[in-house]
Amino acid sequence: MFLLFISAIFVMLTKCFCQIDLYILGLFPFEGAWPGGVALLNAVQIGLEQINERADVLPGYKLNLIWNNSKCNPGLGVDIMYKHLYAPPTKILILGDGCSGVSEATGQSSHLWNLVQMSYVSVSPSLSDKNRFPRFVRSNSPDVDVNPARVEIFKQFGWSNIATLHQSFELFSVPTEDLMARLKEANMTIVRSEIITGSPAVQVKALQDADVRIIVGSFYENMARQVFCEAYKVGLYGNKIVWVINGWFDDFWWLVPDVNVDCTPEEMSRAVEGYIAVDRLYISPIEIPAISGLTPSQYLAVYANRTNNVNYPGTKAAPMGYDSIWALALALNDTLTELIDTGNPKRLEDFAYSDAELGLLIWTKMLNVKYRGVRGQVAFNEKGDPVAMFSIDRVQGGEVQMVGLYDPNLVADVKIEWLPATPIVWAGGKIPKDSLTIYRTTTRLSFPLYLSMCCISALGIALSICFLAFNIHFRKLRIVKMSSPRLNNVILAGCVLLYITVFLEQTDKELVAGLCLSKVFLLTLGFSMAFGALFAKTWRVHVIFTNATKQKKVLKDSQLFVMVGVLVAINTVVLLSWTFIDPLRVIDNDLDPVVYEDRDVEIRSHVETCTSTKQIYFVGTLFGIQGILLLLGTFLAWETRKVKLDGLNDSKMIGLCIYNVIVLSFLGVTVSMTLGSQIELNYALTSIIVIIATTVTMCLIVVPKIVAVRTNSVDIVETTTATTGAAVNTMQSNVHAAKINILELQLKEKDKEIARLKEKLDNTVGGVVPKEEDV
């Protein structure tokens, strides 16, 4: 015991009076994009004092820190490093910087002096690249390490539509690209990705216009204030919006005065309320003493006493600086132990910038350091990055609260442990949705409307059949026979086809194309038959009663059937050409979405319509053919308007039919083009137009015959020979009267010829004998 006591006294005396100085170059940003250097320097100095007081850590040595203000400027940081490396004393390690840009600039060359460089808070993923930074280690995890925690959060809350917004620095672009890759791997959608190069106003407005709900932001603290100020201005905040940003900002960072921010503290507080931050665990929640002997709470008390409770920028990350200096000291201590145990004559004070062997040994010991710090267990992987847990923080009630922990080392599928002491409080008790819940529906014709129109159309078909039965039964009566009953049958058949088109409306997606084609065929052919037969009847009347030749021209029904057949054939050729050249196909036409803001629901409906690339040309051709037919029919009806023969002439009725068809056809086309997307209203109006036009046409042609038959019902029942003879005589008298009119016209022409010849004979002079034919 006496010998042990003497040895301890000797070590203490040696530590106090015979210490060898070792120098560490320190880079701390006191200003710039992240001015956390003052807070980190205080934490490092606390650790350095404790290390130098410990007899079991680097006995016989004293660590000294030569610190400098890098101003978060990479160029200045490199300049400071070069000046100190070319000036005595020799530095055995480099501690810093806090800004990733400075760490990258210095870390790419510090290894050329065989120096190990350690950063306390740099998070750039690039610093994990050992090809570029072979001797770089850090206490803070790279920002890409927080991405698995972010993805896990999205999964647990059911968010799959994510937007990103990051500053145009490698520090933020690399983690964002890594996050986007992880989101795609997790079958999540990147709704929008914006990059900030100057003022964030344009990018924030673009996010708001895209109606994004979950936004991952990566930027410096000063830019964060500008982003949330712009978010407040455009309304990109509130219960429906969730921002997920960096967690290494200082407490109440949004209240720090900033000349680039014109929002009030109250507005900023409203804008940041509810944001989520995934960050490193800066201080352990478990009160277990660290290697220094201080528990986390004791450390915080010592730090607060040293800084007089001043909340310097970077105070939150100060424990990392404290643990970093301890990591460097332990690495040097292990190196010294290795040199002694292996009998190597070199000592730490023998280190020179050209000593690759000792430099490599220090690096190896650095990677193998394992100890308990005030943040918890500290260790490094092969890339020099720490293996650590992450905290999940959320602003609730204006304060940042830790609501969960993410442990990447857990074997379980769920690696997040939510803290029951500080649960997440969602507005209204509902987790915000990542987007409007979109319901996609196909708008189809309602069955009640379809059934109603079909019933009306069926009544029209029944009426057509009744008219057809009347036409066939009374076909030998003069009033019916003289109106060409067989052509009337063709008209009625065409009307039946038109009625059938009302039944051909899509109610099933698989039948849409076939129904569209059938409807076009029946509509065109039905119109051709009905109006073509009307046109043929009028043509016959026109030929008989407007022909001034000696011999009357007789048109048989067979000739008129050929005329109707040619018209139907022409339309059929056009339809078949359309079918084979450019067939109809079904397309979805989107309707205006209906949004229910209170339920975050959007209904997007579409209707199925038939179309083809060259549809306008074929439809125009069909309209042209029917239009020409209507014009010719109008002309013939006008020409035969004075023919008074009952039963034979339907010209007045045909004129009314033409007027009816033209008006309703124009109305039908207008309705179809205007209400194409309103399927129910469109179907109802077009069906009514078809039914009215068809029914009116039938009634104008057939009803007068029915009335005439009922008026002359006694004569019809008796069907006597006298009645028949009278009818024949009447017809013959009319025909004879027409012939007499023709002969009278011919006689008048002969009288004029005779008068001309007499005048020629009277004027003969010189004894000229007139020609024999003149005489």
Coordinates of N, CA, C and O in Angstrom, one line a residue, residues 641-744:
R641 N -96.2 22.7 -103.5 CA -97.1 23.2 -102.5 C -98.5 23.5 -103.0 O -99.5 23.5 -102.2
K642 N -98.7 23.7 -104.4 CA -100.1 24.1 -104.9 C -100.8 22.9 -105.5 O -101.9 23.0 -106.0
V643 N -100.2 21.7 -105.4 CA -100.9 20.5 -105.8 C -102.0 20.2 -104.8 O -101.7 20.0 -103.6
K644 N -103.3 20.1 -105.3 CA -104.4 19.9 -104.4 C -105.0 18.5 -104.3 O -106.0 18.3 -103.7
L645 N -104.3 17.6 -104.9 CA -104.9 16.2 -105.0 C -104.8 15.5 -103.6 O -103.7 15.3 -103.1
D646 N -105.9 15.3 -103.0 CA -105.9 14.7 -101.7 C -105.4 13.3 -101.7 O -105.7 12.5 -102.7
G647 N -104.6 12.9 -100.7 CA -104.1 11.6 -100.6 C -102.8 11.4 -101.3 O -101.9 10.7 -100.9
L648 N -102.6 12.0 -102.5 CA -101.4 11.8 -103.2 C -100.3 12.7 -102.7 O -99.1 12.4 -102.7
N649 N -100.6 13.9 -102.3 CA -99.6 14.9 -101.9 C -99.5 15.0 -100.4 O -100.4 15.4 -99.7
D650 N -98.2 14.8 -99.9 CA -97.9 15.0 -98.5 C -96.9 16.2 -98.4 O -96.2 16.3 -97.4
S651 N -96.9 17.1 -99.4 CA -95.9 18.1 -99.4 C -96.0 19.0 -98.2 O -95.0 19.4 -97.6
K652 N -97.2 19.4 -97.8 CA -97.4 20.3 -96.7 C -96.8 19.6 -95.4 O -96.2 20.2 -94.6
M653 N -97.2 18.3 -95.2 CA -96.8 17.6 -94.1 C -95.2 17.4 -94.1 O -94.6 17.5 -93.0
I654 N -94.7 17.2 -95.3 CA -93.3 17.0 -95.4 C -92.6 18.3 -95.0 O -91.5 18.3 -94.4
G655 N -93.1 19.4 -95.4 CA -92.5 20.7 -95.1 C -92.5 20.9 -93.6 O -91.5 21.3 -93.0
L656 N -93.6 20.5 -92.9 CA -93.6 20.6 -91.4 C -92.5 19.6 -90.8 O -91.9 19.9 -89.8
C657 N -92.4 18.4 -91.5 CA -91.4 17.4 -91.0 C -90.0 18.0 -91.1 O -89.2 17.8 -90.2
I658 N -89.8 18.7 -92.2 CA -88.4 19.2 -92.4 C -88.1 20.3 -91.4 O -87.1 20.3 -90.8
Y659 N -89.1 21.2 -91.2 CA -88.9 22.2 -90.2 C -88.7 21.6 -88.8 O -87.8 22.0 -88.1
N660 N -89.4 20.6 -88.5 CA -89.3 19.9 -87.2 C -87.9 19.3 -87.1 O -87.2 19.4 -86.1
V661 N -87.4 18.6 -88.1 CA -86.1 17.9 -88.1 C -85.0 18.9 -88.0 O -84.0 18.7 -87.2
I662 N -85.1 20.0 -88.8 CA -84.0 20.9 -88.8 C -83.8 21.6 -87.4 O -82.7 21.7 -86.9
V663 N -84.9 22.1 -86.9 CA -84.8 22.7 -85.6 C -84.3 21.8 -84.5 O -83.4 22.1 -83.7
L664 N -84.9 20.6 -84.4 CA -84.5 19.7 -83.4 C -83.1 19.1 -83.6 O -82.4 18.8 -82.7
S665 N -82.7 18.9 -84.9 CA -81.3 18.4 -85.2 C -80.3 19.5 -84.7 O -79.3 19.1 -84.1
F666 N -80.6 20.8 -85.0 CA -79.6 21.8 -84.6 C -79.6 21.9 -83.1 O -78.5 22.0 -82.5
L667 N -80.7 21.7 -82.5 CA -80.8 21.7 -81.0 C -80.0 20.5 -80.4 O -79.3 20.7 -79.4
G668 N -80.2 19.4 -81.1 CA -79.5 18.2 -80.6 C -78.0 18.3 -80.7 O -77.3 17.9 -79.7
V669 N -77.5 18.8 -81.8 CA -76.1 18.9 -82.0 C -75.5 19.9 -81.0 O -74.5 19.7 -80.4
T670 N -76.2 21.0 -80.8 CA -75.8 22.0 -79.8 C -75.7 21.4 -78.4 O -74.7 21.6 -77.7
V671 N -76.7 20.7 -78.0 CA -76.8 20.1 -76.7 C -75.7 19.1 -76.5 O -75.0 19.1 -75.5
S672 N -75.5 18.3 -77.5 CA -74.4 17.2 -77.4 C -73.0 17.8 -77.3 O -72.2 17.3 -76.5
M673 N -72.8 18.9 -78.0 CA -71.4 19.5 -77.9 C -71.2 20.3 -76.6 O -70.2 20.4 -76.1
T674 N -72.3 20.9 -76.1 CA -72.2 21.8 -74.9 C -72.2 20.9 -73.7 O -71.5 21.2 -72.7
L675 N -73.0 19.9 -73.6 CA -73.1 19.1 -72.4 C -72.5 17.7 -72.6 O -73.0 16.8 -72.0
G676 N -71.4 17.7 -73.3 CA -70.8 16.4 -73.5 C -70.3 15.7 -72.3 O -70.4 14.5 -72.2
S677 N -69.9 16.4 -71.3 CA -69.3 15.8 -70.1 C -70.4 15.6 -69.0 O -70.2 14.9 -68.1
Q678 N -71.6 16.3 -69.2 CA -72.7 16.1 -68.2 C -73.6 15.0 -68.8 O -74.6 15.2 -69.5
I679 N -73.2 13.8 -68.5 CA -73.7 12.6 -69.1 C -75.2 12.4 -69.0 O -75.9 12.1 -69.9
E680 N -75.7 12.7 -67.8 CA -77.2 12.5 -67.6 C -78.0 13.5 -68.3 O -79.0 13.2 -69.0
L681 N -77.6 14.8 -68.2 CA -78.4 15.9 -68.8 C -78.3 15.7 -70.4 O -79.2 15.9 -71.1
N682 N -77.1 15.4 -70.8 CA -76.9 15.2 -72.3 C -77.7 14.1 -72.8 O -78.4 14.2 -73.8
Y683 N -77.7 12.9 -72.1 CA -78.5 11.8 -72.5 C -80.0 12.1 -72.5 O -80.8 11.8 -73.4
A684 N -80.5 12.8 -71.4 CA -81.9 13.1 -71.3 C -82.3 14.0 -72.4 O -83.4 13.8 -73.1
L685 N -81.6 15.1 -72.7 CA -82.0 16.1 -73.7 C -81.9 15.5 -75.1 O -82.9 15.6 -75.9
T686 N -80.8 14.8 -75.4 CA -80.7 14.2 -76.8 C -81.8 13.1 -77.0 O -82.3 13.0 -78.1
S687 N -82.1 12.3 -76.0 CA -83.1 11.3 -76.1 C -84.5 11.9 -76.4 O -85.2 11.5 -77.2
I688 N -84.8 13.0 -75.6 CA -86.0 13.6 -75.8 C -86.2 14.2 -77.2 O -87.2 14.2 -77.8
I689 N -85.0 14.8 -77.7 CA -85.1 15.4 -79.0 C -85.3 14.3 -80.1 O -86.1 14.5 -81.0
V690 N -84.6 13.2 -80.0 CA -84.9 12.1 -80.9 C -86.3 11.6 -80.8 O -87.0 11.4 -81.9
I691 N -86.8 11.4 -79.6 CA -88.2 10.9 -79.5 C -89.2 11.9 -80.1 O -90.1 11.5 -80.8
I692 N -89.0 13.2 -79.8 CA -90.0 14.2 -80.3 C -89.9 14.3 -81.8 O -90.9 14.3 -82.5
A693 N -88.7 14.4 -82.3 CA -88.5 14.5 -83.8 C -89.1 13.3 -84.5 O -89.8 13.5 -85.5
T694 N -88.8 12.1 -84.0 CA -89.3 10.9 -84.6 C -90.9 10.8 -84.5 O -91.6 10.5 -85.5
T695 N -91.4 11.1 -83.3 CA -92.8 11.0 -83.1 C -93.6 12.0 -84.0 O -94.6 11.7 -84.6
V696 N -93.1 13.2 -84.0 CA -93.8 14.3 -84.8 C -93.8 13.9 -86.2 O -94.8 14.1 -86.9
T697 N -92.7 13.4 -86.7 CA -92.6 13.0 -88.2 C -93.6 11.9 -88.5 O -94.4 12.0 -89.5
M698 N -93.7 10.9 -87.6 CA -94.6 9.8 -87.9 C -96.1 10.3 -87.9 O -96.9 10.0 -88.7
C699 N -96.4 11.1 -86.9 CA -97.7 11.6 -86.7 C -98.2 12.5 -87.9 O -99.3 12.4 -88.4
L700 N -97.2 13.4 -88.4 CA -97.6 14.2 -89.5 C -97.9 13.4 -90.7 O -98.7 13.9 -91.6
I701 N -97.2 12.3 -90.9 CA -97.4 11.5 -92.1 C -98.7 10.6 -92.0 O -99.5 10.4 -92.9
V702 N -98.9 10.0 -90.8 CA -99.9 8.9 -90.7 C -101.2 9.4 -90.1 O -102.3 9.0 -90.6
V703 N -101.1 10.3 -89.1 CA -102.4 10.7 -88.5 C -103.4 11.3 -89.4 O -104.6 11.0 -89.3
P704 N -103.0 12.2 -90.4 CA -104.0 12.7 -91.4 C -104.7 11.5 -92.1 O -105.9 11.7 -92.4
K705 N -104.0 10.5 -92.4 CA -104.7 9.3 -93.0 C -105.7 8.7 -92.1 O -106.8 8.3 -92.5
I706 N -105.3 8.6 -90.8 CA -106.2 7.9 -89.9 C -107.5 8.8 -89.7 O -108.6 8.3 -89.7
V707 N -107.3 10.1 -89.6 CA -108.4 11.0 -89.5 C -109.3 10.9 -90.7 O -110.6 10.9 -90.6
A708 N -108.7 10.9 -91.9 CA -109.5 10.8 -93.1 C -110.3 9.5 -93.2 O -111.4 9.5 -93.6
V709 N -109.7 8.4 -92.8 CA -110.3 7.1 -92.8 C -111.5 7.1 -91.8 O -112.6 6.7 -92.1
R710 N -111.3 7.7 -90.6 CA -112.4 7.8 -89.7 C -113.5 8.7 -90.2 O -114.7 8.4 -89.9
T711 N -113.2 9.8 -90.9 CA -114.2 10.7 -91.4 C -115.0 10.0 -92.4 O -116.2 10.3 -92.5
N712 N -114.4 9.2 -93.3 CA -115.1 8.5 -94.3 C -115.4 7.0 -94.0 O -115.3 6.1 -94.8
S713 N -115.6 6.8 -92.7 CA -115.7 5.4 -92.3 C -116.9 4.7 -92.9 O -116.9 3.5 -93.1
V714 N -118.1 5.4 -93.1 CA -119.3 4.7 -93.7 C -119.0 4.2 -95.1 O -119.3 3.1 -95.5
D715 N -118.3 5.1 -95.9 CA -118.0 4.7 -97.3 C -117.0 3.6 -97.3 O -117.1 2.7 -98.1
I716 N -116.1 3.6 -96.3 CA -115.1 2.5 -96.2 C -115.8 1.2 -95.9 O -115.5 0.1 -96.4
V717 N -116.7 1.2 -94.9 CA -117.4 0.0 -94.5 C -118.2 -0.6 -95.6 O -118.2 -1.8 -95.9
E718 N -118.9 0.3 -96.4 CA -119.8 -0.2 -97.5 C -118.9 -0.7 -98.6 O -119.2 -1.8 -99.2
T719 N -117.8 0.0 -98.9 CA -116.9 -0.4 -100.0 C -117.7 -0.8 -101.3 O -117.5 -1.8 -101.9
T720 N -118.7 0.0 -101.6 CA -119.6 -0.3 -102.8 C -118.8 0.0 -104.1 O -117.9 0.8 -104.1
T721 N -119.4 -0.5 -105.1 CA -118.8 -0.3 -106.4 C -119.0 1.1 -106.8 O -118.1 1.7 -107.5
A722 N -120.2 1.7 -106.4 CA -120.4 3.1 -106.8 C -119.4 4.0 -106.2 O -118.9 4.9 -106.9
T723 N -119.1 3.7 -105.0 CA -118.1 4.6 -104.3 C -116.7 4.4 -104.9 O -116.0 5.4 -105.2
T724 N -116.4 3.2 -105.2 CA -115.1 2.9 -105.9 C -115.1 3.6 -107.3 O -114.1 4.2 -107.7
G725 N -116.3 3.5 -108.0 CA -116.3 4.1 -109.3 C -116.2 5.6 -109.2 O -115.6 6.2 -110.0
A726 N -116.9 6.1 -108.2 CA -116.8 7.6 -108.0 C -115.4 8.0 -107.8 O -114.9 9.0 -108.3
A727 N -114.7 7.3 -107.0 CA -113.3 7.6 -106.7 C -112.5 7.5 -107.9 O -111.6 8.4 -108.2
V728 N -112.8 6.5 -108.7 CA -112.0 6.3 -110.0 C -112.3 7.4 -110.9 O -111.4 8.0 -111.6
N729 N -113.6 7.8 -111.0 CA -114.0 8.8 -111.9 C -113.4 10.1 -111.5 O -113.0 11.0 -112.3
T730 N -113.4 10.3 -110.2 CA -112.8 11.6 -109.7 C -111.3 11.7 -110.1 O -110.8 12.7 -110.5
M731 N -110.6 10.6 -109.9 CA -109.2 10.6 -110.3 C -109.0 10.8 -111.8 O -108.2 11.5 -112.2
Q732 N -109.9 10.1 -112.6 CA -109.8 10.2 -114.0 C -110.1 11.6 -114.4 O -109.5 12.2 -115.3
S733 N -111.1 12.3 -113.8 CA -111.5 13.6 -114.1 C -110.3 14.6 -113.9 O -110.0 15.4 -114.7
N734 N -109.7 14.3 -112.8 CA -108.5 15.2 -112.5 C -107.4 15.0 -113.5 O -106.7 15.9 -113.9
V735 N -107.2 13.7 -113.9 CA -106.1 13.5 -114.9 C -106.5 14.1 -116.2 O -105.7 14.7 -116.9
H736 N -107.8 13.9 -116.6 CA -108.3 14.6 -117.9 C -108.1 16.1 -117.8 O -107.7 16.7 -118.8
A737 N -108.4 16.7 -116.7 CA -108.3 18.1 -116.6 C -106.8 18.5 -116.8 O -106.6 19.5 -117.4
A738 N -106.0 17.7 -116.2 CA -104.5 18.1 -116.4 C -104.1 18.0 -117.8 O -103.4 18.8 -118.4
K739 N -104.7 16.9 -118.6 CA -104.3 16.8 -120.0 C -104.9 17.9 -120.8 O -104.2 18.4 -121.7
I740 N -106.1 18.4 -120.5 CA -106.7 19.5 -121.2 C -105.9 20.7 -121.1 O -105.7 21.5 -122.0
N741 N -105.4 21.0 -119.9 CA -104.5 22.1 -119.6 C -103.3 22.1 -120.5 O -102.9 23.1 -121.1
I742 N -102.8 20.9 -120.6 CA -101.6 20.7 -121.5 C -101.9 21.0 -122.9 O -101.1 21.7 -123.6
L743 N -103.0 20.5 -123.4 CA -103.4 20.7 -124.8 C -103.7 22.1 -125.1 O -103.3 22.7 -126.2
E744 N -104.3 22.8 -124.2 CA -104.5 24.2 -124.3 C -103.3 25.0 -124.5 O -103.1 25.9 -125.3

